[in-house]
Short mmCIF file of C-alpha atoms in Angstrom, two decimals:
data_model
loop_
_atom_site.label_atom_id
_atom_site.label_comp_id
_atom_site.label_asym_id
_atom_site.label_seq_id
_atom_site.Cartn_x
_atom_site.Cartn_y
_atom_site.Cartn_z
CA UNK A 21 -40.45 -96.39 -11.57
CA UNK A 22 -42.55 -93.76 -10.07
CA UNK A 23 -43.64 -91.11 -12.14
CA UNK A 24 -45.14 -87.86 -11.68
CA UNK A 25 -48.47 -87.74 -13.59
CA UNK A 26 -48.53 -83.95 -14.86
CA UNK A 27 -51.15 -84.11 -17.92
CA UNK A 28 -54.45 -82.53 -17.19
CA UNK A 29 -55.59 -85.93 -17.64
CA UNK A 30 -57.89 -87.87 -20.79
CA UNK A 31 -56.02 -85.25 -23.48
CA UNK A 32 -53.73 -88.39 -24.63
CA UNK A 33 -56.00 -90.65 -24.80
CA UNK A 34 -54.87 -94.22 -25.05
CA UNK A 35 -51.31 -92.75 -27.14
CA UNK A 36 -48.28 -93.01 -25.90
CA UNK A 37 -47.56 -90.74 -22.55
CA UNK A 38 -45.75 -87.16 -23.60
CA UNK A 39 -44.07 -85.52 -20.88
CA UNK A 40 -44.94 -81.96 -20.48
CA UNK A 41 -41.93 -79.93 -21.34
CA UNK A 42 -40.45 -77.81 -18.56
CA UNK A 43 -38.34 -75.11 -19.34
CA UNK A 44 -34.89 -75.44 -17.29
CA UNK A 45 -34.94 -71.43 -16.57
CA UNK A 46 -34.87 -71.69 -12.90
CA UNK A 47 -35.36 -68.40 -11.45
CA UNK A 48 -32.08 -67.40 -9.88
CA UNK A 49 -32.88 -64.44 -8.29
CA UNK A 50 -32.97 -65.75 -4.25
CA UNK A 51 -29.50 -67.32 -5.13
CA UNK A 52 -28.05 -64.29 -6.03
CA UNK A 53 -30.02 -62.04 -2.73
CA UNK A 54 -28.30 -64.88 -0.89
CA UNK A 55 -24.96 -64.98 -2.07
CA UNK A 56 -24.68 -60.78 -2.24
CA UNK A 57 -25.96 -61.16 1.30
CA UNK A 58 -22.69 -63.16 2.35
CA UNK A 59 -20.59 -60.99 0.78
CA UNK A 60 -21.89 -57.82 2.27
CA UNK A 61 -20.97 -60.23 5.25
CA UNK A 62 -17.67 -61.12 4.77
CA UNK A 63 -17.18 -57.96 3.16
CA UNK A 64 -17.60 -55.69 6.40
CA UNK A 65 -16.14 -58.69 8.83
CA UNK A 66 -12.54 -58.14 6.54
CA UNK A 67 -10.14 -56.45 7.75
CA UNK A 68 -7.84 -55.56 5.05
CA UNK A 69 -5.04 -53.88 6.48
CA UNK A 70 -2.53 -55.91 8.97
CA UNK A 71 -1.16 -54.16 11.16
CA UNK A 72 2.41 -53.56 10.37
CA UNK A 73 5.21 -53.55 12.94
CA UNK A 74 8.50 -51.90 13.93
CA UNK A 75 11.65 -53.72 14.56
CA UNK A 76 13.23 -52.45 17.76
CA UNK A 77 16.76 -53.69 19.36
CA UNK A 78 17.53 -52.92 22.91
CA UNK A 79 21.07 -53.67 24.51
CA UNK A 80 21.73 -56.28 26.75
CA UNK A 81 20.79 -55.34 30.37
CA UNK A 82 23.54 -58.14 31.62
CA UNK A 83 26.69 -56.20 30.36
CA UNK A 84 27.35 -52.59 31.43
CA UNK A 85 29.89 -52.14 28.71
CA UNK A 86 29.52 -48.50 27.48
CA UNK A 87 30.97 -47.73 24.23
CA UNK A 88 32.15 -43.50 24.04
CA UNK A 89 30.90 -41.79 21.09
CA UNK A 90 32.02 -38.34 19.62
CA UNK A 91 29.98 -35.65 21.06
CA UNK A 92 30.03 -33.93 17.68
CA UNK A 93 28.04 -36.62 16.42
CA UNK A 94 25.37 -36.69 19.33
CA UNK A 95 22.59 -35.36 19.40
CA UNK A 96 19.94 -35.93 22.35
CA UNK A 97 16.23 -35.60 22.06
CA UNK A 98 13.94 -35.46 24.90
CA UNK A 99 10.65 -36.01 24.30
CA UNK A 100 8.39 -34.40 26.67
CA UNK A 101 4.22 -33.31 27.09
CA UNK A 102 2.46 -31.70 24.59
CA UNK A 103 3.81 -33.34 21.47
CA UNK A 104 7.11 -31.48 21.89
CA UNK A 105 10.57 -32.21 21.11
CA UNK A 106 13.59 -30.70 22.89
CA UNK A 107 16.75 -31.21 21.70
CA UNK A 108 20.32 -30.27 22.12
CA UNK A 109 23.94 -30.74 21.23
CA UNK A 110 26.72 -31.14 23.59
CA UNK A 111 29.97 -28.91 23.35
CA UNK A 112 33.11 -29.62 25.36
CA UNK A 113 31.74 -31.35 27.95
CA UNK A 114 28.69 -29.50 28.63
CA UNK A 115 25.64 -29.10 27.07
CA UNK A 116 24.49 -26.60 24.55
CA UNK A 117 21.13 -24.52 25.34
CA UNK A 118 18.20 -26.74 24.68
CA UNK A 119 15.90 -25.98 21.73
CA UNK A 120 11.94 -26.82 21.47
CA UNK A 121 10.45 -28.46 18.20
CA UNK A 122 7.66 -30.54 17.53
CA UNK A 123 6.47 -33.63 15.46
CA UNK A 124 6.09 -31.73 12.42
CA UNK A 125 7.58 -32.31 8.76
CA UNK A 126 9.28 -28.92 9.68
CA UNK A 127 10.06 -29.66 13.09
CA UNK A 128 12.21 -32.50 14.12
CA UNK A 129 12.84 -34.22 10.79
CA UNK A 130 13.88 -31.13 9.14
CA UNK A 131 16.71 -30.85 11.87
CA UNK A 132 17.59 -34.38 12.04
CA UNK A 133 18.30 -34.15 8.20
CA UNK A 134 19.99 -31.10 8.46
CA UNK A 135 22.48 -32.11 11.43
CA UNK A 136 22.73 -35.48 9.04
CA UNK A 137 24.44 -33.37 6.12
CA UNK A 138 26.04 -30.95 8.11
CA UNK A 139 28.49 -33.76 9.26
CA UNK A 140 28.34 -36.29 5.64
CA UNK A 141 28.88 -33.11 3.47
CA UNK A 142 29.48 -35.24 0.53
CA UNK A 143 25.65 -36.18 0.57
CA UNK A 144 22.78 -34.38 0.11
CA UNK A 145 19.71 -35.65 2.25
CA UNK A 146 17.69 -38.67 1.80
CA UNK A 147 14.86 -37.01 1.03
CA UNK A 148 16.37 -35.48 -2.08
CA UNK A 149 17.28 -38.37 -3.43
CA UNK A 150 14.25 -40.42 -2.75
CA UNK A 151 12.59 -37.59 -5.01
CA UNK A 152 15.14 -37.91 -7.63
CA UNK A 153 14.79 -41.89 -7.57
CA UNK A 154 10.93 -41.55 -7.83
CA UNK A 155 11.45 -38.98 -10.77
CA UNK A 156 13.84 -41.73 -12.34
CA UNK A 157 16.70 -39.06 -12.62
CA UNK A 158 18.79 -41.52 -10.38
CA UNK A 159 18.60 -45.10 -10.79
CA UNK A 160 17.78 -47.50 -7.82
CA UNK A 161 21.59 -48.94 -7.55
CA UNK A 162 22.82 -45.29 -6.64
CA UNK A 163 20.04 -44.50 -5.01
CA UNK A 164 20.80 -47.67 -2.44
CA UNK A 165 24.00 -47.12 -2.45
CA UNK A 166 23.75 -43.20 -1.49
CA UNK A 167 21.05 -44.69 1.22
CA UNK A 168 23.36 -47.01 2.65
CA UNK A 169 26.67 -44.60 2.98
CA UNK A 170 24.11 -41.92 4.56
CA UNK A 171 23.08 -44.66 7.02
CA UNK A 172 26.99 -45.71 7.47
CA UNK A 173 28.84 -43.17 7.44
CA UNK A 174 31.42 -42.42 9.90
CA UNK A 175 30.49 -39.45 11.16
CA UNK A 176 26.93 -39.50 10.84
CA UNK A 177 24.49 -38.45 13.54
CA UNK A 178 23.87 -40.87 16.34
CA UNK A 179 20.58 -39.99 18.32
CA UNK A 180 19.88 -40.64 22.14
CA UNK A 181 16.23 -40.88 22.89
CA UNK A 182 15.05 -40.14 26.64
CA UNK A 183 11.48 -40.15 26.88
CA UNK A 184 9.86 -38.19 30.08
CA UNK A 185 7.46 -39.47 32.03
CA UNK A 186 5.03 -36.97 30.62
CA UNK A 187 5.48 -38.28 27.07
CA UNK A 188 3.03 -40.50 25.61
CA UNK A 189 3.60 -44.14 23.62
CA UNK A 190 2.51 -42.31 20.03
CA UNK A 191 5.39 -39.47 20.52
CA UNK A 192 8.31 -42.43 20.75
CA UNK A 193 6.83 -44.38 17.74
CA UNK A 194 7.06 -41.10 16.11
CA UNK A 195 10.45 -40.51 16.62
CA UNK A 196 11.23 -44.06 15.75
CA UNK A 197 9.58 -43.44 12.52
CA UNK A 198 11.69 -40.10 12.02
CA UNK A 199 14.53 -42.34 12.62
CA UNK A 200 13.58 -44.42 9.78
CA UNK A 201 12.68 -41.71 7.70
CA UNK A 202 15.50 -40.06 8.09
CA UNK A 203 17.68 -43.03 7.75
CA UNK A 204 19.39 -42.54 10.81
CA UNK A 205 21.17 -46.24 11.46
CA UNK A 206 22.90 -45.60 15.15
CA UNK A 207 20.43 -44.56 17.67
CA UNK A 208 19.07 -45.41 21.52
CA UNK A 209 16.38 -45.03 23.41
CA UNK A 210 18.21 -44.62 27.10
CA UNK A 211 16.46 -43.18 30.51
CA UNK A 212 16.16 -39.52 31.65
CA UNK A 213 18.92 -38.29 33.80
CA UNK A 214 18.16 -35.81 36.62
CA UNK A 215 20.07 -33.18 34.68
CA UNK A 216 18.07 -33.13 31.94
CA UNK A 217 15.08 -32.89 33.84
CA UNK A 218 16.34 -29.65 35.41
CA UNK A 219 17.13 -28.59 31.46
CA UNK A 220 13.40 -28.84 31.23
CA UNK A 221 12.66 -26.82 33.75
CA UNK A 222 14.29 -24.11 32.04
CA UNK A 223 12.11 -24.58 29.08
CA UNK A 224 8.89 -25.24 30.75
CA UNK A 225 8.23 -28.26 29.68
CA UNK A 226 9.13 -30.40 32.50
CA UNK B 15 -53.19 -44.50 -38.27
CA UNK B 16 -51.94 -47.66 -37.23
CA UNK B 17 -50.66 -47.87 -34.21
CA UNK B 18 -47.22 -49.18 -33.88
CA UNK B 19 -47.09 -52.35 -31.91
CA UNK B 20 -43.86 -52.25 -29.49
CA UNK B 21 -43.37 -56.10 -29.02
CA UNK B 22 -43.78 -57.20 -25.49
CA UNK B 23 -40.38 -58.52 -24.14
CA UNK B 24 -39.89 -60.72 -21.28
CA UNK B 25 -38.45 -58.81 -18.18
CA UNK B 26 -36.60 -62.05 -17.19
CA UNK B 27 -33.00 -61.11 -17.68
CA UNK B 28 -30.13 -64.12 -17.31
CA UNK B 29 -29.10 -63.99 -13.48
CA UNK B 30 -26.82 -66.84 -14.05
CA UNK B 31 -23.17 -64.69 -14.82
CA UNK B 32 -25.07 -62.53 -11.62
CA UNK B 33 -24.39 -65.43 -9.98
CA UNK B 34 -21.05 -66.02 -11.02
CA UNK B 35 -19.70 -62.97 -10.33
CA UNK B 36 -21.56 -62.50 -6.73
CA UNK B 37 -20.22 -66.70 -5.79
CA UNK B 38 -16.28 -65.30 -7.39
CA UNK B 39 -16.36 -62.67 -4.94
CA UNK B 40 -17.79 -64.67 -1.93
CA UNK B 41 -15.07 -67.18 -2.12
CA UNK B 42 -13.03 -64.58 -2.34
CA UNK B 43 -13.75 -62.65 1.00
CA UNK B 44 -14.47 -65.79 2.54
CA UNK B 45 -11.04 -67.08 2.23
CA UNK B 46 -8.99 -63.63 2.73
CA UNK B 47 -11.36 -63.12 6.06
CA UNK B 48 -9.24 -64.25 9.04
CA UNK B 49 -11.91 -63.47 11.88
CA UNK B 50 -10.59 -61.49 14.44
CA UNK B 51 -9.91 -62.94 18.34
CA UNK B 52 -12.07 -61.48 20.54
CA UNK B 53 -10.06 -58.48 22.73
CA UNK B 54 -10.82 -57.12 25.69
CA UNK B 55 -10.01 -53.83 25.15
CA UNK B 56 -10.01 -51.77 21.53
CA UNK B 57 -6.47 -50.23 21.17
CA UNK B 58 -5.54 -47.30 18.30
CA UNK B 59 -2.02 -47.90 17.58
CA UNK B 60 -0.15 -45.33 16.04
CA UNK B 61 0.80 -44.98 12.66
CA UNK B 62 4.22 -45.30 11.10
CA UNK B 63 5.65 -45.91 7.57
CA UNK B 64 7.16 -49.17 9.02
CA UNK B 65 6.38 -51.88 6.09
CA UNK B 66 7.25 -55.21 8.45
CA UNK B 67 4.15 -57.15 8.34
CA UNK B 68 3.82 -58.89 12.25
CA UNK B 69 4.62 -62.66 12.04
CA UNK B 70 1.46 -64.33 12.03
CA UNK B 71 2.31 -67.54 13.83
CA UNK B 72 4.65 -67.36 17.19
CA UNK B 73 3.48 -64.31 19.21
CA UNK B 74 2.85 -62.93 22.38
CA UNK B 75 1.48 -59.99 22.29
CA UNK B 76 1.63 -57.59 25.70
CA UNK B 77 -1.52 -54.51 24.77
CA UNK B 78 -1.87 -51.70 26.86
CA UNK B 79 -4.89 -49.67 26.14
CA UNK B 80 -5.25 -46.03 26.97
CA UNK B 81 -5.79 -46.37 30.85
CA UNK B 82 -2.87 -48.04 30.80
CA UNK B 83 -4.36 -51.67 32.05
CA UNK B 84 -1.50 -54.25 30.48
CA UNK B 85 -3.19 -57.50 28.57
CA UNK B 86 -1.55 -60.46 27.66
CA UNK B 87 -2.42 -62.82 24.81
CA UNK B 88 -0.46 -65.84 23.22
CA UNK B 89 -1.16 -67.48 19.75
CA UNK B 90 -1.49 -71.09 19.70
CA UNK B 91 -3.97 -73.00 22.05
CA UNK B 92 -1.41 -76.14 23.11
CA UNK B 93 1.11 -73.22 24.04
CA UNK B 94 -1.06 -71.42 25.88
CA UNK B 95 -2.17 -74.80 28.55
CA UNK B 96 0.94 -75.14 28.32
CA UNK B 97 1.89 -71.88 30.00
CA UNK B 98 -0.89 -71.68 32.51
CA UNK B 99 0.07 -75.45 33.86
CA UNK B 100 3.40 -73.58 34.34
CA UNK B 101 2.47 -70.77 35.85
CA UNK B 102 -0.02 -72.29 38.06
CA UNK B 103 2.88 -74.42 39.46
CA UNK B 104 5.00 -71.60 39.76
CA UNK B 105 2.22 -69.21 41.55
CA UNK B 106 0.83 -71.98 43.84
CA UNK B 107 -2.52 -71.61 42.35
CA UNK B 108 -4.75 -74.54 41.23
CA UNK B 109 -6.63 -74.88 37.70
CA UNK B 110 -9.22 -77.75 37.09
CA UNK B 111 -8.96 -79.11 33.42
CA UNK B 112 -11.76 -77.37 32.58
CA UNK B 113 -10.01 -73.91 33.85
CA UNK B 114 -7.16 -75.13 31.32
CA UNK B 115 -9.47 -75.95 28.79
CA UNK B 116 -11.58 -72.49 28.80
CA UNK B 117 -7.80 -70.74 28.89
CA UNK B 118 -6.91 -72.29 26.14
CA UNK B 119 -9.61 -70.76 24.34
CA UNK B 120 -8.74 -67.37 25.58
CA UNK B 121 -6.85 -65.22 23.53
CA UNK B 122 -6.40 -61.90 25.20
CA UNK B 123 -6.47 -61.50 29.23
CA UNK B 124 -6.04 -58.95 31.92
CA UNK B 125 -6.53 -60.64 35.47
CA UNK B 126 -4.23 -60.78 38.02
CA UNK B 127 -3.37 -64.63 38.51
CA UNK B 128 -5.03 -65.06 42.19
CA UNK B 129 -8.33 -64.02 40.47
CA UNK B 130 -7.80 -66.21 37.44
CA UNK B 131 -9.41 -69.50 38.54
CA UNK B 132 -12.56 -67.22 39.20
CA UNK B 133 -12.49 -65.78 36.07
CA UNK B 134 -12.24 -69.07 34.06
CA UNK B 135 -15.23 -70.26 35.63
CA UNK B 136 -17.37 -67.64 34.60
CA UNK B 137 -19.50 -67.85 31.11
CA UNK B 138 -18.19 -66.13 28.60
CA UNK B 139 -20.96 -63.56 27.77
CA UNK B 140 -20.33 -62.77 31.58
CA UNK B 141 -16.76 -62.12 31.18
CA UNK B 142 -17.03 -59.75 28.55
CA UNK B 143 -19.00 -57.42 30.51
CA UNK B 144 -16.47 -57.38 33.59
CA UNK B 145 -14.32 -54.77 33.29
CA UNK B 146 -10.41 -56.33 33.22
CA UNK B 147 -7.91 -55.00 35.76
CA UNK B 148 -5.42 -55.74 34.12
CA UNK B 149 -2.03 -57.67 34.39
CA UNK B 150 -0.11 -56.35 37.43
CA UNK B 151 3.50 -55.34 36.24
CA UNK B 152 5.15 -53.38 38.74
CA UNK B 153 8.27 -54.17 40.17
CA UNK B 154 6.47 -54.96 43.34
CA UNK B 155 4.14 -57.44 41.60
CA UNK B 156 5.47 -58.28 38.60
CA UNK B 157 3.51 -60.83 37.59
CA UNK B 158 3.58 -60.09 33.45
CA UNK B 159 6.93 -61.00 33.96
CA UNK B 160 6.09 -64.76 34.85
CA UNK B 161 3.88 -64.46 32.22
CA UNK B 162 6.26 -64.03 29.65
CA UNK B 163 8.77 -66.23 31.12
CA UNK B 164 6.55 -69.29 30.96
CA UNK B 165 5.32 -68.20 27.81
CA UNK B 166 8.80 -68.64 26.28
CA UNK B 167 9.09 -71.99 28.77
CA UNK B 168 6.22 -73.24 26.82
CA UNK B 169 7.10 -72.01 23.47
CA UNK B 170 10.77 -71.40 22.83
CA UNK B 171 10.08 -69.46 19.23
CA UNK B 172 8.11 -67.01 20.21
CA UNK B 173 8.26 -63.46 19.03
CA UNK B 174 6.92 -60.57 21.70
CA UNK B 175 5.02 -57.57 20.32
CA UNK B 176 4.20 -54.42 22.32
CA UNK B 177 0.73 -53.15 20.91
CA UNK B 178 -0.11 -49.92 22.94
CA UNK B 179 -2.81 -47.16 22.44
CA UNK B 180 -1.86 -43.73 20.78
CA UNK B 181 -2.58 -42.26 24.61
CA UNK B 182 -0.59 -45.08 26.36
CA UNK B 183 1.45 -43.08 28.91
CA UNK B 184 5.18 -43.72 28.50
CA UNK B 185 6.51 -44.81 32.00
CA UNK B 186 4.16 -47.63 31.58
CA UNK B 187 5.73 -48.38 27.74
CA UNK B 188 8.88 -48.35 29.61
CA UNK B 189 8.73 -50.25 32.46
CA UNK B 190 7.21 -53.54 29.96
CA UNK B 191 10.21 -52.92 27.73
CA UNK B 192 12.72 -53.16 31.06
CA UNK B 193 10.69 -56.14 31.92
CA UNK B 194 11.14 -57.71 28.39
CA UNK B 195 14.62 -57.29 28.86
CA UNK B 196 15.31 -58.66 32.23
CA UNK B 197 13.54 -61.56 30.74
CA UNK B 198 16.56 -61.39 28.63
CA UNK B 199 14.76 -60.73 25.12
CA UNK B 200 16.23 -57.48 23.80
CA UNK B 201 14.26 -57.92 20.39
CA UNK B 202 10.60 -57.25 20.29
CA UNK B 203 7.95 -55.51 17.74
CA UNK B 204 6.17 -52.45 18.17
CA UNK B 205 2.81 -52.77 16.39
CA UNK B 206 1.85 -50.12 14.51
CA UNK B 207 -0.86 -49.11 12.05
CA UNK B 208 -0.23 -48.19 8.51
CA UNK B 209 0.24 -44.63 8.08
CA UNK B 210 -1.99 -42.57 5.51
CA UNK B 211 -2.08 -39.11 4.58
CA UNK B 212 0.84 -36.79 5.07
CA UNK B 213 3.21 -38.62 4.43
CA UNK B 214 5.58 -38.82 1.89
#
């Protein structure tokens, strides 16, 4: 076998060959400038958060079947320019005056949650109870259960959406989210009629 | 006075749980990085409190960025020759294998169908510097409509997303959702971005 001749040469003389002994230390330190390298790498190239997604349902376009609904229980938002909601309640027939709102934790959600309890007296809102289930005064099998008769109950609030043309993609996800929020269960996103684009008018938001 | 001798240490210092530490946490990003397809366009979905994660196998995915310019991009590259076999049948046009093969590859487009065979034959350092049109989807021209016809022809599973920008005008938003339905699929995604901040 091949060997490496490492002694300085004539200090053994004659005696039997000793091996120099090499300390296994090997020096680590371009290993670890490498492998930090790769993960400052990998580390930007990640992207942690998925995107998450929203479930949507839309009716068949085959069947015209139209199904009546109480117009106690309606209420219609338009969504128009500038981030704003107008909404309004129908009353024998005819519509009530329209009223302007906006995105805001004030704005829309307050009124869906309002109109909610206003017509499921029996409940309070679901934002109430989510703070009493996250403050463990209520525990999570009422909590569901007051969740689910708020989403079914019989009289609760079904929402039309008509988006204007003016309206941007962002404003409908946002109401979809109030939606959720809100725990509305019955609601549709239908087109504009002509009539409510005069209502508009009347608001200046058109 | 004597001085005080300070004994010299060695400044080598034991890299070796360095190591093990830096290697733990490269595996670890190397495994949880899932590199992302090359898009056309940047969209800035916006943000909901929607927890559904999207389906990672079995999409479509229809993106419409802020100039409202409608992109189409399938997962899965036996689907997707699949699909433009079909659609090249169905639209008279004629791909060479190699057209086929460089579609296959492609995971997000916006060009019109007459101008596709072009497009394929370009390099791909030249196609991302062209500017894409966009997928024509008016009722005129509704050619995202074949699209997503023949992508369900070639893959009967698949789930349809609607990723559009935070400025994406609505009328546009609307008329792909009328299209997805006359294609008769009335359940579809919206993707959406985690929401942070105000919310609660």
């Amino acid at each position: 076998m091949a060997e490496l001749d490492t002694g300085g040469g004539g200090k053994h003389k004659g005696g039997k060959k000793k091996g120099k002994k090499l300390s296994t230390r090997v020096d680590f330190t371009p290993m670890v400038d490498l492998g930090f390298l790769l993960i400052t790498f990998f580390m930007l190239t990640t992207s942690m958060n998925k995107p998450k997604t929203m479930d949507i349902s839309m009716p068949d376009k085959t069947t015209t079947e139209t199904k009546k609904i109480k117009e106690s229980q309606a209420i219609t938002l338009l969504l128009t320019k500038d981030d704003k909601v107008v909404y309004y309640f129908m009353k024998d027939g005819d519509p009530e005056a329209p009223l302007i709102t906006d995105f805001s934790k004030n704005g829309i959600r307050a009124t869906l949650l309002k109109e909610n309890k206003l017509r499921n007296p029996k409940l309070d809102s679901v934002a109430i109870y989510k703070d009493q289930f996250s403050n463990r005064k209520i525990d999570e099998q009422t909590y569901k259960s007051h969740i689910s008769s708020i989403k079914g109950h019989k009289d609760a609030l079904i929402v039309v959406i008509k988006a204007t043309d003016k309206s941007k993609y962002k404003n409908m996800i946002d109401i979809l989210d109030e939606m959720l929020i809100c725990n509305i269960g019955r609601y549709a996103i239908v087109d504009i009629t002509p009539k409510e684009l005069e209502m508009l008018k009347t608001v200046n938001l058109e | 006075m004597p001085k005080v001798k300070v004994p010299r240490k060695s400044t080598m210092v034991d890299m070796t749980a360095m190591t093990d530490v830096a290697f733990l946490l490269l595996t670890f990003f190397m495994l949880a990085t899932k590199f992302k397809p090359d898009e056309p366009v940047t969209v800035n979905p916006p943000s909901s409190i929607s927890e559904i994660l999207v389906p990672d196998v079995d999409m479509m995915t229809i993106t419409i960025d802020k100039n409202n310019h409608v992109f189409f991009g399938m997962e899965g590259q036996q689907y997707r020759a699949e699909m433009i076999k079909k659609i090249g049948v169905a639209h008279n046009v004629k791909f060479t294998d190699s057209q086929i093969k460089e579609f296959s590859l492609l995971s997000t487009f916006g060009i019109p169908i007459a101008q596709l065979p072009q497009f394929l034959d370009m390099k791909s350092e030249e196609r991302a510097k062209i500017q894409q049109p966009g997928i024509p989807s008016d009722s005129l021209n509704n050619e995202l409509g074949d699209w997503i016809w023949n992508a369900r022809l070639s893959n009967n599973k698949v789930n349809i997303a609607i990723k559009g920008d935070q400025e994406t005008q609505y009328p546009i938003v609307k008329r792909i959702m009328t299209t997805i339905q006359e294609k008769k699929l009335n359940r579809f995604y919206l993707i959406t971005n985690m929401e942070r901040g105000d919310e609660k």
